Amino acid sequence: MHPWVVLGVATSKRTQGLLAAARATGTPVRLVEWREWLADARALEDLLQQHPCRFKIEPPGDDARVHMTLVHSGCEQLGRPPCAPLERGELAHADAWFQGFSVALQRLGHLLEAMPHVQVVNAPAEVLAMTDKLACQQQLQSRAVPTAPLLGLVRDYDHLVSLLDQGGLDRVFLKARYGSSASGVIAFRRNRRGQQQATTTAQLHEGGRLFNVKRMSCYTRHDEVRRVVDLVSAQGAYAEAWLPKPRHGAGHFDLRAVTFGGRVAHRIARLGQRPMTNLHLDSERVDPDHVLAPEDQAALAATAELAATVFPRSNVVGFDLVVRQGKAHVLEANAFGDLLPGWLWQGKDTYATAFGEGALR
């Protein structure tokens, strides 16, 4: 059994879950903190050089100091002045963060190229490809993976309305290009009477600031709808058609499927009564066997595994899908999509499955 080296944040739920599974399976794991590596590249390089190992990248988002380090790096790359410190949950400078994250992962990719003895769980270049949500969807479409139709980049509220007018649409999802976990996602609806509704976890505060919160806000005043769309769009956003989700009981659901080595393993239905059904927004966990017909189960597996071929150097990927009437569409690919604490497949959680010798290519 090869030891694992993990680049992550020690206090995050993801890292804690991974370390717990490592203890349970007897897998040796060495953790390098993101802040430690950004301050001193040798902290990771020296460890990886010591022996053959498997290397996994966990996201840096749970460390506020690391987040700001990446934002400042991105501002420098983009020729912007350093920004003021962000408050907890504030949605700002997402494009600068992604630029800083890109520089960090490109540096990591160069390091790993010189270390053939290291088996990388998810290659840095493909982590980046999935973090840019628009580019990811375009890449999936180019490989004939069914997705929601894309309307493209959105500059601001007026541009969004013009895109809907051109497409003859009355509802659409506006998505933060570099967001995750529904952060910066807006479910936009309008009707012929001129009424509009923007449902989102992005909460408007005084001074034109946005904060991501664990509850939905529903804006109906025209000035507030315009403002929240403008603020999200300014950081990079795109629109895609609103795919109706199948209903079950009083709610509707989509699905998360996690592939290991290109094969579907864990899958879970996320049932809620709002447009976004992410589990951290208090949606209900449901066994897909209870809500999907056999042909839908087959479509889910086939589509997720087709999507996994688009990222051949990524061994663990989470895919969000809408499955209806024997057809599945991919809403998102997530390089960090294995956070499903307590949800088992063949008696193992996602981290224990990843530690299995046959789980990785």
CSV table of C-alpha atoms in Angstrom, one decimal:
chain,number,residue,atom,x,y,z
A,1,MET,CA,0.0,0.0,0.0
A,2,HIS,CA,1.5,3.3,-1.1
A,3,PRO,CA,1.4,6.1,1.5
A,4,TRP,CA,-0.7,9.2,0.6
A,5,VAL,CA,0.4,12.8,0.6
A,6,VAL,CA,-2.5,15.4,0.8
A,7,LEU,CA,-2.4,19.1,0.2
A,8,GLY,CA,-5.3,20.5,2.2
A,9,VAL,CA,-6.6,22.4,5.2
A,10,ALA,CA,-6.4,20.5,8.4
A,11,THR,CA,-9.6,21.9,9.9
A,12,SER,CA,-11.8,21.3,6.9
A,13,LYS,CA,-14.5,18.7,6.9
A,14,ARG,CA,-13.0,17.2,3.8
A,15,THR,CA,-9.6,16.7,5.3
A,16,GLN,CA,-11.0,15.4,8.6
A,17,GLY,CA,-13.1,12.8,6.7
A,18,LEU,CA,-10.2,11.7,4.6
A,19,LEU,CA,-7.9,11.3,7.7
A,20,ALA,CA,-10.6,9.4,9.5
A,21,ALA,CA,-10.9,7.0,6.6
A,22,ALA,CA,-7.1,6.6,6.5
A,23,ARG,CA,-7.0,5.6,10.1
A,24,ALA,CA,-9.9,3.1,9.6
A,25,THR,CA,-8.2,1.5,6.6
A,26,GLY,CA,-4.6,1.7,7.9
A,27,THR,CA,-3.5,4.0,5.1
A,28,PRO,CA,-0.5,6.2,6.0
A,29,VAL,CA,-1.2,9.8,5.1
A,30,ARG,CA,0.9,12.9,5.4
A,31,LEU,CA,-0.9,16.3,5.3
A,32,VAL,CA,0.7,19.4,4.0
A,33,GLU,CA,-1.3,22.6,4.7
A,34,TRP,CA,-2.0,25.0,1.8
A,35,ARG,CA,-0.7,27.9,3.8
A,36,GLU,CA,2.5,26.0,4.6
A,37,TRP,CA,3.1,25.1,0.9
A,38,LEU,CA,2.4,28.6,-0.3
A,39,ALA,CA,4.9,30.0,2.2
A,40,ASP,CA,7.6,27.4,1.5
A,41,ALA,CA,7.4,25.1,-1.6
A,42,ARG,CA,9.9,22.7,-0.1
A,43,ALA,CA,7.3,21.7,2.5
A,44,LEU,CA,5.6,19.6,-0.2
A,45,GLU,CA,8.5,19.0,-2.6
A,46,ASP,CA,10.7,17.3,0.0
A,47,LEU,CA,7.9,15.0,1.1
A,48,LEU,CA,7.0,13.9,-2.4
A,49,GLN,CA,10.6,13.2,-3.2
A,50,GLN,CA,11.1,10.7,-0.4
A,51,HIS,CA,9.2,7.7,-1.7
A,52,PRO,CA,6.5,6.4,-4.2
A,53,CYS,CA,3.2,7.8,-3.0
A,54,ARG,CA,-0.3,8.9,-4.1
A,55,PHE,CA,-0.9,12.6,-4.0
A,56,LYS,CA,-4.3,14.3,-3.5
A,57,ILE,CA,-5.2,17.9,-3.8
A,58,GLU,CA,-8.0,19.1,-1.5
A,59,PRO,CA,-9.5,22.6,-1.9
A,60,PRO,CA,-8.0,25.6,-0.1
A,61,GLY,CA,-11.3,27.4,0.5
A,62,ASP,CA,-11.7,26.6,4.2
A,63,ASP,CA,-8.6,28.7,5.1
A,64,ALA,CA,-9.4,32.4,4.9
A,65,ARG,CA,-5.8,33.4,5.0
A,66,VAL,CA,-5.0,31.1,2.0
A,67,HIS,CA,-8.0,32.5,0.2
A,68,MET,CA,-6.7,36.1,0.5
A,69,THR,CA,-3.2,35.0,-0.5
A,70,LEU,CA,-4.6,33.6,-3.7
A,71,VAL,CA,-6.7,36.7,-4.3
A,72,HIS,CA,-3.7,39.0,-3.9
A,73,SER,CA,-1.7,36.8,-6.2
A,74,GLY,CA,-4.4,37.0,-8.8
A,75,CYS,CA,-4.7,40.7,-8.5
A,76,GLU,CA,-1.0,41.0,-9.1
A,77,GLN,CA,-1.3,38.8,-12.2
A,78,LEU,CA,-4.2,40.8,-13.5
A,79,GLY,CA,-2.5,44.2,-12.8
A,80,ARG,CA,-4.9,45.2,-10.1
A,81,PRO,CA,-4.1,46.9,-6.8
A,82,PRO,CA,-4.4,44.7,-3.7
A,83,CYS,CA,-7.9,44.4,-2.5
A,84,ALA,CA,-9.1,45.0,1.1
A,85,PRO,CA,-9.5,42.0,3.3
A,86,LEU,CA,-12.8,40.2,2.8
A,87,GLU,CA,-15.2,39.4,5.6
A,88,ARG,CA,-16.3,35.8,6.2
A,89,GLY,CA,-18.6,34.6,3.4
A,90,GLU,CA,-18.1,37.7,1.3
A,91,LEU,CA,-18.4,37.1,-2.5
A,92,ALA,CA,-15.9,39.3,-4.2
A,93,HIS,CA,-12.8,39.1,-6.5
A,94,ALA,CA,-13.7,35.5,-7.6
A,95,ASP,CA,-11.9,36.1,-10.9
A,96,ALA,CA,-8.8,37.2,-9.1
A,97,TRP,CA,-9.0,34.2,-6.8
A,98,PHE,CA,-9.1,31.9,-9.8
A,99,GLN,CA,-6.1,33.6,-11.3
A,100,GLY,CA,-4.1,33.1,-8.1
A,101,PHE,CA,-5.4,29.5,-7.9
A,102,SER,CA,-4.3,28.9,-11.5
A,103,VAL,CA,-0.8,30.1,-10.8
A,104,ALA,CA,-0.5,27.8,-7.8
A,105,LEU,CA,-1.8,24.7,-9.6
A,106,GLN,CA,0.4,25.4,-12.6
A,107,ARG,CA,3.4,25.5,-10.3
A,108,LEU,CA,2.2,22.3,-8.7
A,109,GLY,CA,1.8,20.7,-12.1
A,110,HIS,CA,5.4,21.6,-13.1
A,111,LEU,CA,6.6,20.0,-9.9
A,112,LEU,CA,4.8,16.8,-10.4
A,113,GLU,CA,6.0,16.4,-14.0
A,114,ALA,CA,9.5,15.8,-12.6
A,115,MET,CA,8.2,13.1,-10.2
A,116,PRO,CA,7.0,10.1,-12.1
A,117,HIS,CA,7.0,8.0,-8.9
A,118,VAL,CA,4.1,10.1,-7.6
A,119,GLN,CA,0.6,8.8,-8.6
A,120,VAL,CA,-1.6,11.9,-8.7
A,121,VAL,CA,-5.3,11.3,-7.8
A,122,ASN,CA,-6.5,14.3,-9.8
A,123,ALA,CA,-4.1,16.1,-12.1
A,124,PRO,CA,-3.7,19.9,-11.3
A,125,ALA,CA,-4.6,20.8,-14.9
A,126,GLU,CA,-7.8,18.9,-14.7
A,127,VAL,CA,-8.6,20.4,-11.3
A,128,LEU,CA,-8.3,23.8,-12.9
A,129,ALA,CA,-10.4,22.7,-15.9
A,130,MET,CA,-13.3,21.7,-13.6
A,131,THR,CA,-12.9,24.8,-11.4
A,132,ASP,CA,-13.7,27.0,-14.4
A,133,LYS,CA,-17.3,26.0,-14.6
A,134,LEU,CA,-18.0,27.5,-18.0
A,135,ALA,CA,-14.9,26.0,-19.6
A,136,CYS,CA,-15.8,22.7,-18.0
A,137,GLN,CA,-19.3,22.7,-19.5
A,138,GLN,CA,-17.9,23.7,-22.9
A,139,GLN,CA,-15.4,20.8,-22.7
A,140,LEU,CA,-18.1,18.3,-21.8
A,141,GLN,CA,-20.3,19.5,-24.7
A,142,SER,CA,-17.3,19.2,-27.1
A,143,ARG,CA,-17.2,15.5,-26.2
A,144,ALA,CA,-20.9,14.9,-26.7
A,145,VAL,CA,-21.7,14.7,-23.1
A,146,PRO,CA,-25.3,15.9,-22.6
A,147,THR,CA,-25.4,19.2,-20.6
A,148,ALA,CA,-27.8,22.1,-20.0
A,149,PRO,CA,-27.7,24.4,-23.1
A,150,LEU,CA,-25.3,27.3,-22.6
A,151,LEU,CA,-26.2,30.9,-23.2
A,152,GLY,CA,-22.6,32.0,-22.6
A,153,LEU,CA,-20.9,34.7,-20.6
A,154,VAL,CA,-23.0,37.4,-19.0
A,155,ARG,CA,-21.7,40.9,-18.5
A,156,ASP,CA,-24.5,42.4,-16.5
A,157,TYR,CA,-28.3,42.4,-15.9
A,158,ASP,CA,-29.1,44.1,-19.3
A,159,HIS,CA,-27.0,41.5,-21.1
A,160,LEU,CA,-28.7,38.7,-19.3
A,161,VAL,CA,-32.2,40.0,-20.3
A,162,SER,CA,-31.1,40.3,-23.9
A,163,LEU,CA,-29.9,36.7,-23.9
A,164,LEU,CA,-33.2,35.6,-22.6
A,165,ASP,CA,-35.0,37.7,-25.2
A,166,GLN,CA,-32.9,36.2,-28.0
A,167,GLY,CA,-33.6,32.7,-26.8
A,168,GLY,CA,-37.3,33.3,-26.0
A,169,LEU,CA,-36.7,32.2,-22.4
A,170,ASP,CA,-38.4,33.2,-19.2
A,171,ARG,CA,-36.1,31.4,-16.7
A,172,VAL,CA,-32.4,30.6,-16.6
A,173,PHE,CA,-29.6,29.8,-14.2
A,174,LEU,CA,-26.9,32.4,-13.8
A,175,LYS,CA,-23.8,30.7,-12.4
A,176,ALA,CA,-20.6,32.1,-11.0
A,177,ARG,CA,-17.9,30.9,-13.3
A,178,TYR,CA,-15.5,30.2,-10.4
A,179,GLY,CA,-18.0,29.4,-7.7
A,180,SER,CA,-18.9,26.2,-5.9
A,181,SER,CA,-21.6,24.7,-3.6
A,182,ALA,CA,-24.2,27.0,-5.1
A,183,SER,CA,-22.2,30.1,-4.2
A,184,GLY,CA,-23.1,32.9,-6.6
A,185,VAL,CA,-25.8,30.9,-8.4
A,186,ILE,CA,-29.0,32.8,-9.3
A,187,ALA,CA,-32.2,31.1,-10.4
A,188,PHE,CA,-33.8,33.9,-12.5
A,189,ARG,CA,-37.4,33.9,-13.5
A,190,ARG,CA,-39.7,36.4,-15.2
A,191,ASN,CA,-43.3,36.5,-16.6
A,192,ARG,CA,-45.2,38.5,-19.2
A,193,ARG,CA,-46.5,40.9,-16.6
A,194,GLY,CA,-42.9,42.1,-16.1
A,195,GLN,CA,-42.4,40.5,-12.7
A,196,GLN,CA,-39.0,39.1,-11.9
A,197,GLN,CA,-37.6,36.8,-9.3
A,198,ALA,CA,-33.9,36.0,-8.4
A,199,THR,CA,-33.5,33.2,-5.9
A,200,THR,CA,-29.9,32.8,-4.6
A,201,THR,CA,-27.7,32.3,-1.6
A,202,ALA,CA,-26.0,35.6,-2.4
A,203,GLN,CA,-27.3,38.1,0.1
A,204,LEU,CA,-27.2,41.8,-0.6
A,205,HIS,CA,-25.7,44.0,2.1
A,206,GLU,CA,-25.3,47.8,2.3
A,207,GLY,CA,-22.6,49.3,0.2
A,208,GLY,CA,-23.3,46.9,-2.7
A,209,ARG,CA,-21.6,43.9,-1.1
A,210,LEU,CA,-22.6,40.3,-1.5
A,211,PHE,CA,-22.3,37.5,1.1
A,212,ASN,CA,-22.9,33.8,0.6
A,213,VAL,CA,-25.2,32.5,3.3
A,214,LYS,CA,-26.7,29.1,4.1
A,215,ARG,CA,-30.3,30.2,3.2
A,216,MET,CA,-32.0,31.4,0.1
A,217,SER,CA,-32.9,35.0,-0.6
A,218,CYS,CA,-35.6,35.7,-3.1
A,219,TYR,CA,-35.4,39.1,-4.7
A,220,THR,CA,-38.4,40.5,-6.6
A,221,ARG,CA,-37.7,44.3,-6.6
A,222,HIS,CA,-36.3,45.3,-9.9
A,223,ASP,CA,-33.4,47.3,-8.4
A,224,GLU,CA,-32.4,44.5,-6.1
A,225,VAL,CA,-32.6,41.9,-8.9
A,226,ARG,CA,-30.5,44.1,-11.2
A,227,ARG,CA,-27.9,44.7,-8.4
A,228,VAL,CA,-27.4,41.1,-7.5
A,229,VAL,CA,-27.1,40.0,-11.1
A,230,ASP,CA,-24.6,42.9,-11.8
A,231,LEU,CA,-22.4,42.0,-8.8
A,232,VAL,CA,-22.2,38.3,-9.6
A,233,SER,CA,-21.6,39.0,-13.3
A,234,ALA,CA,-18.8,41.4,-12.6
A,235,GLN,CA,-16.7,38.5,-11.1
A,236,GLY,CA,-17.3,36.2,-14.0
A,237,ALA,CA,-20.6,34.5,-14.7
A,238,TYR,CA,-22.4,32.5,-17.4
A,239,ALA,CA,-26.0,31.5,-18.1
A,240,GLU,CA,-27.5,28.2,-18.9
A,241,ALA,CA,-30.9,26.9,-19.6
A,242,TRP,CA,-33.1,25.9,-16.7
A,243,LEU,CA,-33.5,22.1,-16.9
A,244,PRO,CA,-36.6,21.0,-15.0
A,245,LYS,CA,-35.8,18.6,-12.2
A,246,PRO,CA,-38.0,15.5,-11.6
A,247,ARG,CA,-40.4,15.7,-8.7
A,248,HIS,CA,-40.7,13.4,-5.7
A,249,GLY,CA,-43.2,14.0,-3.0
A,250,ALA,CA,-43.3,17.7,-2.2
A,251,GLY,CA,-40.0,18.5,-3.7
A,252,HIS,CA,-37.7,17.9,-6.7
A,253,PHE,CA,-34.3,16.4,-7.0
A,254,ASP,CA,-31.0,16.2,-8.9
A,255,LEU,CA,-28.2,13.7,-8.3
A,256,ARG,CA,-24.6,13.6,-7.3
A,257,ALA,CA,-22.6,10.6,-8.7
A,258,VAL,CA,-18.9,10.1,-7.8
A,259,THR,CA,-16.7,8.2,-10.2
A,260,PHE,CA,-13.5,6.4,-9.1
A,261,GLY,CA,-11.1,5.5,-11.9
A,262,GLY,CA,-13.9,6.4,-14.4
A,263,ARG,CA,-16.5,4.1,-12.9
A,264,VAL,CA,-19.6,5.3,-11.0
A,265,ALA,CA,-19.7,4.3,-7.3
A,266,HIS,CA,-21.4,6.5,-4.8
A,267,ARG,CA,-24.6,8.2,-5.9
A,268,ILE,CA,-27.2,10.2,-4.0
A,269,ALA,CA,-30.4,12.1,-4.8
A,270,ARG,CA,-30.7,15.6,-3.3
A,271,LEU,CA,-34.3,16.4,-2.7
A,272,GLY,CA,-35.5,20.0,-1.9
A,273,GLN,CA,-38.2,22.6,-2.5
A,274,ARG,CA,-35.9,25.4,-3.9
A,275,PRO,CA,-34.1,25.7,-7.2
A,276,MET,CA,-30.8,24.8,-5.7
A,277,THR,CA,-30.8,21.4,-4.0
A,278,ASN,CA,-27.2,21.3,-2.5
A,279,LEU,CA,-27.1,19.2,0.6
A,280,HIS,CA,-25.6,22.0,2.8
A,281,LEU,CA,-28.8,24.0,2.0
A,282,ASP,CA,-30.7,21.4,4.0
A,283,SER,CA,-31.9,19.3,1.1
A,284,GLU,CA,-32.8,15.8,2.0
A,285,ARG,CA,-30.6,12.8,1.2
A,286,VAL,CA,-32.5,10.1,-0.7
A,287,ASP,CA,-31.3,6.8,-2.0
A,288,PRO,CA,-31.6,7.0,-5.9
A,289,ASP,CA,-33.2,3.5,-5.8
A,290,HIS,CA,-36.2,5.1,-4.3
A,291,VAL,CA,-36.7,7.8,-6.9
A,292,LEU,CA,-35.2,6.5,-10.2
A,293,ALA,CA,-36.6,3.9,-12.5
A,294,PRO,CA,-34.1,1.3,-13.8
A,295,GLU,CA,-33.7,3.1,-17.2
A,296,ASP,CA,-32.9,6.3,-15.3
A,297,GLN,CA,-30.3,4.5,-13.2
A,298,ALA,CA,-28.7,3.2,-16.3
A,299,ALA,CA,-28.7,6.7,-17.9
A,300,LEU,CA,-27.1,8.2,-14.8
A,301,ALA,CA,-24.3,5.7,-14.8
A,302,ALA,CA,-23.7,5.8,-18.5
A,303,THR,CA,-23.6,9.6,-18.7
A,304,ALA,CA,-21.4,10.1,-15.6
A,305,GLU,CA,-18.9,7.5,-16.9
A,306,LEU,CA,-18.9,9.2,-20.4
A,307,ALA,CA,-18.3,12.5,-18.6
A,308,ALA,CA,-15.4,11.0,-16.7
A,309,THR,CA,-13.6,10.1,-19.9
A,310,VAL,CA,-13.3,13.9,-20.5
A,311,PHE,CA,-10.9,14.0,-17.5
A,312,PRO,CA,-8.7,10.9,-17.9
A,313,ARG,CA,-6.2,12.1,-15.3
A,314,SER,CA,-8.8,12.6,-12.6
A,315,ASN,CA,-9.5,9.5,-10.6
A,316,VAL,CA,-12.2,11.0,-8.3
A,317,VAL,CA,-14.8,13.3,-9.7
A,318,GLY,CA,-18.3,14.3,-8.5
A,319,PHE,CA,-20.9,14.9,-11.2
A,320,ASP,CA,-24.2,16.7,-10.7
A,321,LEU,CA,-26.9,15.5,-13.0
A,322,VAL,CA,-30.6,15.8,-13.8
A,323,VAL,CA,-32.1,12.5,-14.9
A,324,ARG,CA,-35.6,12.3,-16.4
A,325,GLN,CA,-37.4,9.8,-18.7
A,326,GLY,CA,-34.3,7.7,-19.4
A,327,LYS,CA,-32.0,10.7,-20.2
A,328,ALA,CA,-29.3,12.3,-18.1
A,329,HIS,CA,-27.7,15.8,-18.3
A,330,VAL,CA,-24.6,16.9,-16.5
A,331,LEU,CA,-25.0,20.1,-14.6
A,332,GLU,CA,-21.5,20.3,-13.2
A,333,ALA,CA,-18.2,18.3,-12.8
A,334,ASN,CA,-16.4,18.8,-9.5
A,335,ALA,CA,-12.8,17.8,-8.8
A,336,PHE,CA,-13.7,18.1,-5.1
A,337,GLY,CA,-17.0,16.3,-5.4
A,338,ASP,CA,-16.4,13.5,-2.9
A,339,LEU,CA,-17.7,15.2,0.2
A,340,LEU,CA,-20.6,12.9,1.1
A,341,PRO,CA,-20.0,12.1,4.8
A,342,GLY,CA,-21.6,8.9,6.0
A,343,TRP,CA,-23.0,8.0,2.5
A,344,LEU,CA,-21.8,4.5,1.8
A,345,TRP,CA,-21.3,2.4,-1.4
A,346,GLN,CA,-20.4,-1.3,-0.9
A,347,GLY,CA,-20.0,-0.5,2.8
A,348,LYS,CA,-17.4,2.3,2.3
A,349,ASP,CA,-17.6,6.1,2.3
A,350,THR,CA,-16.0,8.0,-0.5
A,351,TYR,CA,-12.6,8.4,1.1
A,352,ALA,CA,-12.3,4.7,2.1
A,353,THR,CA,-13.3,3.8,-1.5
A,354,ALA,CA,-10.5,6.1,-2.8
A,355,PHE,CA,-8.0,4.3,-0.6
A,356,GLY,CA,-8.9,1.0,-2.2
A,357,GLU,CA,-6.2,-0.3,-4.5
A,358,GLY,CA,-8.7,-0.8,-7.4
A,359,ALA,CA,-10.3,2.6,-7.1
A,360,LEU,CA,-7.7,4.6,-9.0
A,361,ARG,CA,-6.5,4.2,-12.6
